[in-house]
C-alpha cells in the first residue's frame, strides 16, 4: 500500500516536470499566439490538439467556446439568431483573446473573412493557414453535422466553389501556408514549427 502511494507520488512529480518543461519550451519557441485558420475540415482542431499535447499550450477552440457560452450548438445559433449574430460573437471573442500570449487559437473557417478579425489576429499572433483539396475536406467532414454552411451541400463542387471564393482572404491573412493533404499530424506540426522559426529569424 505504502509502496503504491510512493509510485503514484513519483509519477505525479514526473508528470509535473514534463508539463513544465513543455511549457518552458513552448514559451521559448513562441512568445506569441499561433492562430490557425483555414476551410472547414482543414485540420485546425486536430493540429491544435497536437500542439497542446506536444507543448502544453492552451488551446482556444473558438467554435467550442461560442457554443458553450451561448448554451447552443453552432447549427442552432445559425438557425435561431442568424449568421451575422454568430460572426459578431466570433469578432468579440477574438478581441477578448488578444490579452493572451503563447496560446493556440483555432478559428472557425469563416473568421478571416472579416478584415477586422485579421487585424486582431495579427496584433499578437502569427497566422497559419492550413489547406487541403476539396476531396480531402469532403472526406474529413462527411460524417459530422455541426457545419450549417455545408450541411446540405456536402459535395466536391460546392466545397471547391466556397473555397475559391474565400481563397484570397485566407491567403492575404496568412503569415505561412501549410498544405495538409497526405501528411500526418506530426509532419504538419514539424513543418509549422520550422516555418515559424524561419519567419522569426528573418
Ligand atoms: C464556418 C466554419 C465552422 C463554424 C461555422 C462557420 C465557416 O468552423 O465556425 O460553422 O464559415 O467556414 P470549422 O472551420 O471549425 O468547421
PDB file of C-alpha atoms and ligand atoms in Angstrom:
ATOM      1  CA  UNK A   1       0.000   0.000   0.000  1.00  0.00           C
ATOM      2  CA  UNK A   2       2.796   2.380   1.091  1.00  0.00           C
ATOM      3  CA  UNK A   3       4.841   1.430  -1.986  1.00  0.00           C
ATOM      4  CA  UNK A   4       1.866   2.095  -4.263  1.00  0.00           C
ATOM      5  CA  UNK A   5       1.396   5.535  -2.736  1.00  0.00           C
ATOM      6  CA  UNK A   6       5.064   6.385  -3.431  1.00  0.00           C
ATOM      7  CA  UNK A   7       4.745   5.154  -7.010  1.00  0.00           C
ATOM      8  CA  UNK A   8       1.798   7.483  -7.572  1.00  0.00           C
ATOM      9  CA  UNK A   9       3.647  10.398  -5.985  1.00  0.00           C
ATOM     10  CA  UNK A  10       6.750   9.808  -8.138  1.00  0.00           C
ATOM     11  CA  UNK A  11       4.558   9.552 -11.266  1.00  0.00           C
ATOM     12  CA  UNK A  12       2.862  12.852 -10.311  1.00  0.00           C
ATOM     13  CA  UNK A  13       6.242  14.578  -9.871  1.00  0.00           C
ATOM     14  CA  UNK A  14       7.415  13.306 -13.282  1.00  0.00           C
ATOM     15  CA  UNK A  15       4.202  14.418 -14.911  1.00  0.00           C
ATOM     16  CA  UNK A  16       4.534  17.890 -13.497  1.00  0.00           C
ATOM     17  CA  UNK A  17       8.226  18.135 -14.571  1.00  0.00           C
ATOM     18  CA  UNK A  18       7.275  17.053 -18.105  1.00  0.00           C
ATOM     19  CA  UNK A  19       4.426  19.554 -18.250  1.00  0.00           C
ATOM     20  CA  UNK A  20       6.595  22.410 -17.015  1.00  0.00           C
ATOM     21  CA  UNK A  21       9.443  21.654 -19.397  1.00  0.00           C
ATOM     22  CA  UNK A  22       6.944  21.567 -22.301  1.00  0.00           C
ATOM     23  CA  UNK A  23       5.621  24.953 -21.175  1.00  0.00           C
ATOM     24  CA  UNK A  24       9.127  26.434 -20.917  1.00  0.00           C
ATOM     25  CA  UNK A  25       9.994  25.061 -24.354  1.00  0.00           C
ATOM     26  CA  UNK A  26       6.858  26.440 -25.966  1.00  0.00           C
ATOM     27  CA  UNK A  27       7.342  29.911 -24.422  1.00  0.00           C
ATOM     28  CA  UNK A  28      10.901  29.945 -25.736  1.00  0.00           C
ATOM     29  CA  UNK A  29       9.775  28.830 -29.184  1.00  0.00           C
ATOM     30  CA  UNK A  30       6.672  31.010 -29.486  1.00  0.00           C
ATOM     31  CA  UNK A  31       6.396  34.202 -27.469  1.00  0.00           C
ATOM     32  CA  UNK A  32       3.199  34.962 -29.409  1.00  0.00           C
ATOM     33  CA  UNK A  33      -0.062  33.223 -30.259  1.00  0.00           C
ATOM     34  CA  UNK A  34      -0.386  30.691 -33.041  1.00  0.00           C
ATOM     35  CA  UNK A  35      -3.596  31.478 -34.916  1.00  0.00           C
ATOM     36  CA  UNK A  36      -4.816  28.599 -37.073  1.00  0.00           C
ATOM     37  CA  UNK A  37      -7.104  29.464 -39.970  1.00  0.00           C
ATOM     38  CA  UNK A  38      -8.446  27.502 -42.921  1.00  0.00           C
ATOM     39  CA  UNK A  39     -11.510  25.990 -44.501  1.00  0.00           C
ATOM     40  CA  UNK A  40     -13.784  23.667 -42.536  1.00  0.00           C
ATOM     41  CA  UNK A  41     -12.027  20.320 -42.201  1.00  0.00           C
ATOM     42  CA  UNK A  42      -8.570  21.725 -42.965  1.00  0.00           C
ATOM     43  CA  UNK A  43      -7.302  20.269 -39.681  1.00  0.00           C
ATOM     44  CA  UNK A  44      -7.282  23.294 -37.340  1.00  0.00           C
ATOM     45  CA  UNK A  45      -8.700  21.408 -34.342  1.00  0.00           C
ATOM     46  CA  UNK A  46      -6.539  18.331 -34.898  1.00  0.00           C
ATOM     47  CA  UNK A  47      -3.343  20.367 -35.135  1.00  0.00           C
ATOM     48  CA  UNK A  48      -4.338  22.466 -32.102  1.00  0.00           C
ATOM     49  CA  UNK A  49      -4.739  19.290 -30.098  1.00  0.00           C
ATOM     50  CA  UNK A  50      -1.335  18.056 -31.260  1.00  0.00           C
ATOM     51  CA  UNK A  51       0.315  21.358 -30.262  1.00  0.00           C
ATOM     52  CA  UNK A  52      -1.456  21.196 -26.911  1.00  0.00           C
ATOM     53  CA  UNK A  53      -0.083  17.722 -26.223  1.00  0.00           C
ATOM     54  CA  UNK A  54       3.412  18.485 -27.517  1.00  0.00           C
ATOM     55  CA  UNK A  55       3.948  21.879 -25.880  1.00  0.00           C
ATOM     56  CA  UNK A  56       1.317  22.054 -23.146  1.00  0.00           C
ATOM     57  CA  UNK A  57      -0.083  25.152 -24.862  1.00  0.00           C
ATOM     58  CA  UNK A  58      -3.550  26.374 -24.015  1.00  0.00           C
ATOM     59  CA  UNK A  59      -5.965  25.975 -26.930  1.00  0.00           C
ATOM     60  CA  UNK A  60      -8.748  28.440 -27.661  1.00  0.00           C
ATOM     61  CA  UNK A  61     -11.222  26.493 -29.779  1.00  0.00           C
ATOM     62  CA  UNK A  62     -13.402  29.389 -30.892  1.00  0.00           C
ATOM     63  CA  UNK A  63     -16.457  27.417 -32.013  1.00  0.00           C
ATOM     64  CA  UNK A  64     -16.459  25.407 -28.819  1.00  0.00           C
ATOM     65  CA  UNK A  65     -16.235  28.486 -26.568  1.00  0.00           C
ATOM     66  CA  UNK A  66     -19.022  30.238 -28.501  1.00  0.00           C
ATOM     67  CA  UNK A  67     -21.259  27.165 -28.311  1.00  0.00           C
ATOM     68  CA  UNK A  68     -20.593  26.767 -24.572  1.00  0.00           C
ATOM     69  CA  UNK A  69     -21.250  30.422 -23.797  1.00  0.00           C
ATOM     70  CA  UNK A  70     -24.464  30.503 -25.813  1.00  0.00           C
ATOM     71  CA  UNK A  71     -25.551  27.120 -24.499  1.00  0.00           C
ATOM     72  CA  UNK A  72     -26.372  26.095 -28.069  1.00  0.00           C
ATOM     73  CA  UNK A  73     -24.749  24.233 -30.936  1.00  0.00           C
ATOM     74  CA  UNK A  74     -23.267  26.295 -33.783  1.00  0.00           C
ATOM     75  CA  UNK A  75     -26.034  24.996 -36.056  1.00  0.00           C
ATOM     76  CA  UNK A  76     -28.708  26.190 -33.603  1.00  0.00           C
ATOM     77  CA  UNK A  77     -27.061  29.623 -33.270  1.00  0.00           C
ATOM     78  CA  UNK A  78     -27.176  29.980 -37.078  1.00  0.00           C
ATOM     79  CA  UNK A  79     -30.780  28.817 -37.209  1.00  0.00           C
ATOM     80  CA  UNK A  80     -32.144  30.846 -34.308  1.00  0.00           C
ATOM     81  CA  UNK A  81     -30.140  34.091 -34.491  1.00  0.00           C
ATOM     82  CA  UNK A  82     -28.654  34.008 -37.997  1.00  0.00           C
ATOM     83  CA  UNK A  83     -25.114  34.045 -39.348  1.00  0.00           C
ATOM     84  CA  UNK A  84     -24.350  37.728 -38.599  1.00  0.00           C
ATOM     85  CA  UNK A  85     -25.040  37.189 -34.887  1.00  0.00           C
ATOM     86  CA  UNK A  86     -22.553  34.305 -34.903  1.00  0.00           C
ATOM     87  CA  UNK A  87     -19.987  36.409 -36.803  1.00  0.00           C
ATOM     88  CA  UNK A  88     -20.255  39.166 -34.173  1.00  0.00           C
ATOM     89  CA  UNK A  89     -19.640  36.631 -31.425  1.00  0.00           C
ATOM     90  CA  UNK A  90     -16.535  35.476 -33.303  1.00  0.00           C
ATOM     91  CA  UNK A  91     -15.190  39.025 -33.597  1.00  0.00           C
ATOM     92  CA  UNK A  92     -15.808  39.762 -29.911  1.00  0.00           C
ATOM     93  CA  UNK A  93     -14.157  36.535 -28.809  1.00  0.00           C
ATOM     94  CA  UNK A  94     -11.130  37.189 -30.983  1.00  0.00           C
ATOM     95  CA  UNK A  95     -10.723  40.673 -29.476  1.00  0.00           C
ATOM     96  CA  UNK A  96     -11.037  39.201 -25.981  1.00  0.00           C
ATOM     97  CA  UNK A  97      -8.328  36.605 -26.711  1.00  0.00           C
ATOM     98  CA  UNK A  98      -5.693  39.189 -27.650  1.00  0.00           C
ATOM     99  CA  UNK A  99      -4.863  39.632 -23.970  1.00  0.00           C
ATOM    100  CA  UNK A 100      -3.294  36.156 -24.046  1.00  0.00           C
ATOM    101  CA  UNK A 101       0.118  35.030 -25.282  1.00  0.00           C
ATOM    102  CA  UNK A 102       1.554  31.632 -26.147  1.00  0.00           C
ATOM    103  CA  UNK A 103      -1.837  30.120 -26.838  1.00  0.00           C
ATOM    104  CA  UNK A 104      -3.148  28.339 -29.907  1.00  0.00           C
ATOM    105  CA  UNK A 105      -6.258  29.990 -31.332  1.00  0.00           C
ATOM    106  CA  UNK A 106      -8.225  27.617 -33.526  1.00  0.00           C
ATOM    107  CA  UNK A 107     -10.536  29.854 -35.561  1.00  0.00           C
ATOM    108  CA  UNK A 108     -13.766  28.947 -37.290  1.00  0.00           C
ATOM    109  CA  UNK A 109     -13.437  28.554 -41.048  1.00  0.00           C
ATOM    110  CA  UNK A 110     -15.115  31.892 -41.729  1.00  0.00           C
ATOM    111  CA  UNK A 111     -13.267  34.002 -39.134  1.00  0.00           C
ATOM    112  CA  UNK A 112     -10.695  35.541 -41.542  1.00  0.00           C
ATOM    113  CA  UNK A 113     -13.443  36.724 -43.898  1.00  0.00           C
ATOM    114  CA  UNK A 114     -13.816  39.904 -41.815  1.00  0.00           C
ATOM    115  CA  UNK A 115     -10.829  42.185 -42.223  1.00  0.00           C
ATOM    116  CA  UNK A 116     -11.165  43.493 -38.656  1.00  0.00           C
ATOM    117  CA  UNK A 117     -10.751  39.912 -37.412  1.00  0.00           C
ATOM    118  CA  UNK A 118      -7.493  39.555 -39.301  1.00  0.00           C
ATOM    119  CA  UNK A 119      -6.238  42.805 -37.733  1.00  0.00           C
ATOM    120  CA  UNK A 120      -6.979  41.304 -34.305  1.00  0.00           C
ATOM    121  CA  UNK A 121      -5.206  38.013 -35.131  1.00  0.00           C
ATOM    122  CA  UNK A 122      -2.067  39.857 -36.207  1.00  0.00           C
ATOM    123  CA  UNK A 123      -1.852  42.019 -33.084  1.00  0.00           C
ATOM    124  CA  UNK A 124      -0.424  39.244 -31.020  1.00  0.00           C
ATOM    125  CA  UNK A 125      -0.005  36.255 -33.253  1.00  0.00           C
ATOM    126  CA  UNK A 126       1.347  34.532 -36.313  1.00  0.00           C
ATOM    127  CA  UNK A 127      -1.382  33.379 -38.668  1.00  0.00           C
ATOM    128  CA  UNK A 128      -1.023  29.855 -40.030  1.00  0.00           C
ATOM    129  CA  UNK A 129      -3.259  28.816 -42.937  1.00  0.00           C
ATOM    130  CA  UNK A 130      -3.914  25.088 -43.260  1.00  0.00           C
ATOM    131  CA  UNK A 131      -5.096  23.995 -46.709  1.00  0.00           C
ATOM    132  CA  UNK A 132      -6.462  20.787 -48.203  1.00  0.00           C
ATOM    133  CA  UNK A 133      -8.008  19.748 -51.500  1.00  0.00           C
ATOM    134  CA  UNK A 134     -11.840  19.785 -51.679  1.00  0.00           C
ATOM    135  CA  UNK A 135     -11.810  15.962 -51.948  1.00  0.00           C
ATOM    136  CA  UNK A 136      -9.809  15.710 -48.708  1.00  0.00           C
ATOM    137  CA  UNK A 137     -12.113  18.221 -46.998  1.00  0.00           C
ATOM    138  CA  UNK A 138     -15.207  16.264 -48.034  1.00  0.00           C
ATOM    139  CA  UNK A 139     -13.697  13.084 -46.696  1.00  0.00           C
ATOM    140  CA  UNK A 140     -12.940  14.734 -43.346  1.00  0.00           C
ATOM    141  CA  UNK A 141     -16.338  16.439 -42.865  1.00  0.00           C
ATOM    142  CA  UNK A 142     -18.738  13.934 -44.408  1.00  0.00           C
ATOM    143  CA  UNK A 143     -19.780  12.312 -41.132  1.00  0.00           C
ATOM    144  CA  UNK A 144     -20.164  15.412 -38.980  1.00  0.00           C
ATOM    145  CA  UNK A 145     -23.326  17.512 -38.756  1.00  0.00           C
ATOM    146  CA  UNK A 146     -22.247  20.688 -36.992  1.00  0.00           C
ATOM    147  CA  UNK A 147     -21.338  22.838 -40.004  1.00  0.00           C
ATOM    148  CA  UNK A 148     -24.509  24.610 -41.156  1.00  0.00           C
ATOM    149  CA  UNK A 149     -22.894  26.195 -44.232  1.00  0.00           C
ATOM    150  CA  UNK A 150     -22.244  22.840 -45.883  1.00  0.00           C
ATOM    151  CA  UNK A 151     -24.713  20.548 -44.127  1.00  0.00           C
ATOM    152  CA  UNK A 152     -26.948  20.181 -47.171  1.00  0.00           C
ATOM    153  CA  UNK A 153     -24.194  20.592 -49.733  1.00  0.00           C
ATOM    154  CA  UNK A 154     -21.537  18.059 -48.929  1.00  0.00           C
ATOM    155  CA  UNK A 155     -20.187  17.731 -52.449  1.00  0.00           C
ATOM    156  CA  UNK A 156     -16.784  18.416 -54.014  1.00  0.00           C
ATOM    157  CA  UNK A 157     -18.092  21.153 -56.411  1.00  0.00           C
ATOM    158  CA  UNK A 158     -19.831  23.070 -53.602  1.00  0.00           C
ATOM    159  CA  UNK A 159     -16.797  22.882 -51.320  1.00  0.00           C
ATOM    160  CA  UNK A 160     -14.443  23.818 -54.185  1.00  0.00           C
ATOM    161  CA  UNK A 161     -16.610  26.818 -55.073  1.00  0.00           C
ATOM    162  CA  UNK A 162     -16.835  28.173 -51.496  1.00  0.00           C
ATOM    163  CA  UNK A 163     -13.127  27.553 -51.006  1.00  0.00           C
ATOM    164  CA  UNK A 164     -12.305  29.511 -54.150  1.00  0.00           C
ATOM    165  CA  UNK A 165     -14.499  32.416 -53.026  1.00  0.00           C
ATOM    166  CA  UNK A 166     -12.568  32.528 -49.748  1.00  0.00           C
ATOM    167  CA  UNK A 167      -9.084  31.810 -51.088  1.00  0.00           C
ATOM    168  CA  UNK A 168      -7.868  35.373 -51.496  1.00  0.00           C
ATOM    169  CA  UNK A 169      -8.885  36.392 -47.974  1.00  0.00           C
ATOM    170  CA  UNK A 170      -7.301  33.291 -46.473  1.00  0.00           C
ATOM    171  CA  UNK A 171      -4.047  33.853 -48.330  1.00  0.00           C
ATOM    172  CA  UNK A 172      -3.907  37.563 -47.516  1.00  0.00           C
ATOM    173  CA  UNK A 173      -4.375  36.836 -43.823  1.00  0.00           C
ATOM    174  CA  UNK A 174      -1.732  34.080 -43.678  1.00  0.00           C
ATOM    175  CA  UNK A 175       1.843  34.519 -42.500  1.00  0.00           C
ATOM    176  CA  UNK A 176       2.553  30.952 -43.515  1.00  0.00           C
ATOM    177  CA  UNK A 177       0.611  28.391 -45.563  1.00  0.00           C
ATOM    178  CA  UNK A 178       0.802  24.648 -44.954  1.00  0.00           C
ATOM    179  CA  UNK A 179      -0.717  22.049 -47.260  1.00  0.00           C
ATOM    180  CA  UNK A 180      -2.080  19.141 -45.257  1.00  0.00           C
ATOM    181  CA  UNK A 181      -3.034  16.617 -47.965  1.00  0.00           C
ATOM    182  CA  UNK A 182      -1.322  13.278 -47.473  1.00  0.00           C
ATOM    183  CA  UNK A 183       0.556  14.394 -44.327  1.00  0.00           C
ATOM    184  CA  UNK A 184       0.109  13.171 -40.786  1.00  0.00           C
ATOM    185  CA  UNK A 185      -0.194  15.406 -37.710  1.00  0.00           C
ATOM    186  CA  UNK A 186       3.481  15.098 -36.811  1.00  0.00           C
ATOM    187  CA  UNK A 187       4.625  16.107 -40.303  1.00  0.00           C
ATOM    188  CA  UNK A 188       2.277  19.088 -40.318  1.00  0.00           C
ATOM    189  CA  UNK A 189       3.420  20.243 -36.865  1.00  0.00           C
ATOM    190  CA  UNK A 190       7.084  19.825 -37.716  1.00  0.00           C
ATOM    191  CA  UNK A 191       6.590  21.924 -40.842  1.00  0.00           C
ATOM    192  CA  UNK A 192       4.636  24.505 -38.855  1.00  0.00           C
ATOM    193  CA  UNK A 193       7.347  24.859 -36.194  1.00  0.00           C
ATOM    194  CA  UNK A 194      10.140  25.003 -38.767  1.00  0.00           C
ATOM    195  CA  UNK A 195       8.385  27.654 -40.844  1.00  0.00           C
ATOM    196  CA  UNK A 196       7.539  29.779 -37.797  1.00  0.00           C
ATOM    197  CA  UNK A 197      11.147  29.569 -36.572  1.00  0.00           C
ATOM    198  CA  UNK A 198      12.384  30.596 -40.037  1.00  0.00           C
ATOM    199  CA  UNK A 199       9.998  33.522 -40.023  1.00  0.00           C
ATOM    200  CA  UNK A 200      11.150  34.605 -36.554  1.00  0.00           C
ATOM    201  CA  UNK A 201      14.807  34.546 -37.575  1.00  0.00           C
ATOM    202  CA  UNK A 202      14.277  36.642 -40.730  1.00  0.00           C
TER     203      UNK A 202
HETATM  204  C1  LIG B   1     -17.664  28.072 -40.541  1.00  0.00           C
HETATM  205  C2  LIG B   1     -16.842  27.124 -40.026  1.00  0.00           C
HETATM  206  C3  LIG B   1     -17.109  26.392 -38.779  1.00  0.00           C
HETATM  207  C4  LIG B   1     -18.027  27.227 -37.864  1.00  0.00           C
HETATM  208  C5  LIG B   1     -19.226  27.675 -38.595  1.00  0.00           C
HETATM  209  C6  LIG B   1     -18.912  28.512 -39.832  1.00  0.00           C
HETATM  210  C7  LIG B   1     -17.321  28.739 -41.820  1.00  0.00           C
HETATM  211  O1  LIG B   1     -15.894  26.101 -38.093  1.00  0.00           O
HETATM  212  O2  LIG B   1     -17.335  28.337 -37.359  1.00  0.00           O
HETATM  213  O3  LIG B   1     -19.953  26.553 -38.959  1.00  0.00           O
HETATM  214  O4  LIG B   1     -17.889  29.790 -42.135  1.00  0.00           O
HETATM  215  O5  LIG B   1     -16.428  28.228 -42.533  1.00  0.00           O
HETATM  216  P1  LIG B   1     -14.836  24.947 -38.543  1.00  0.00           P
HETATM  217  O6  LIG B   1     -13.956  25.549 -39.580  1.00  0.00           O
HETATM  218  O7  LIG B   1     -14.105  24.662 -37.287  1.00  0.00           O
HETATM  219  O8  LIG B   1     -15.622  23.796 -39.039  1.00  0.00           O
END
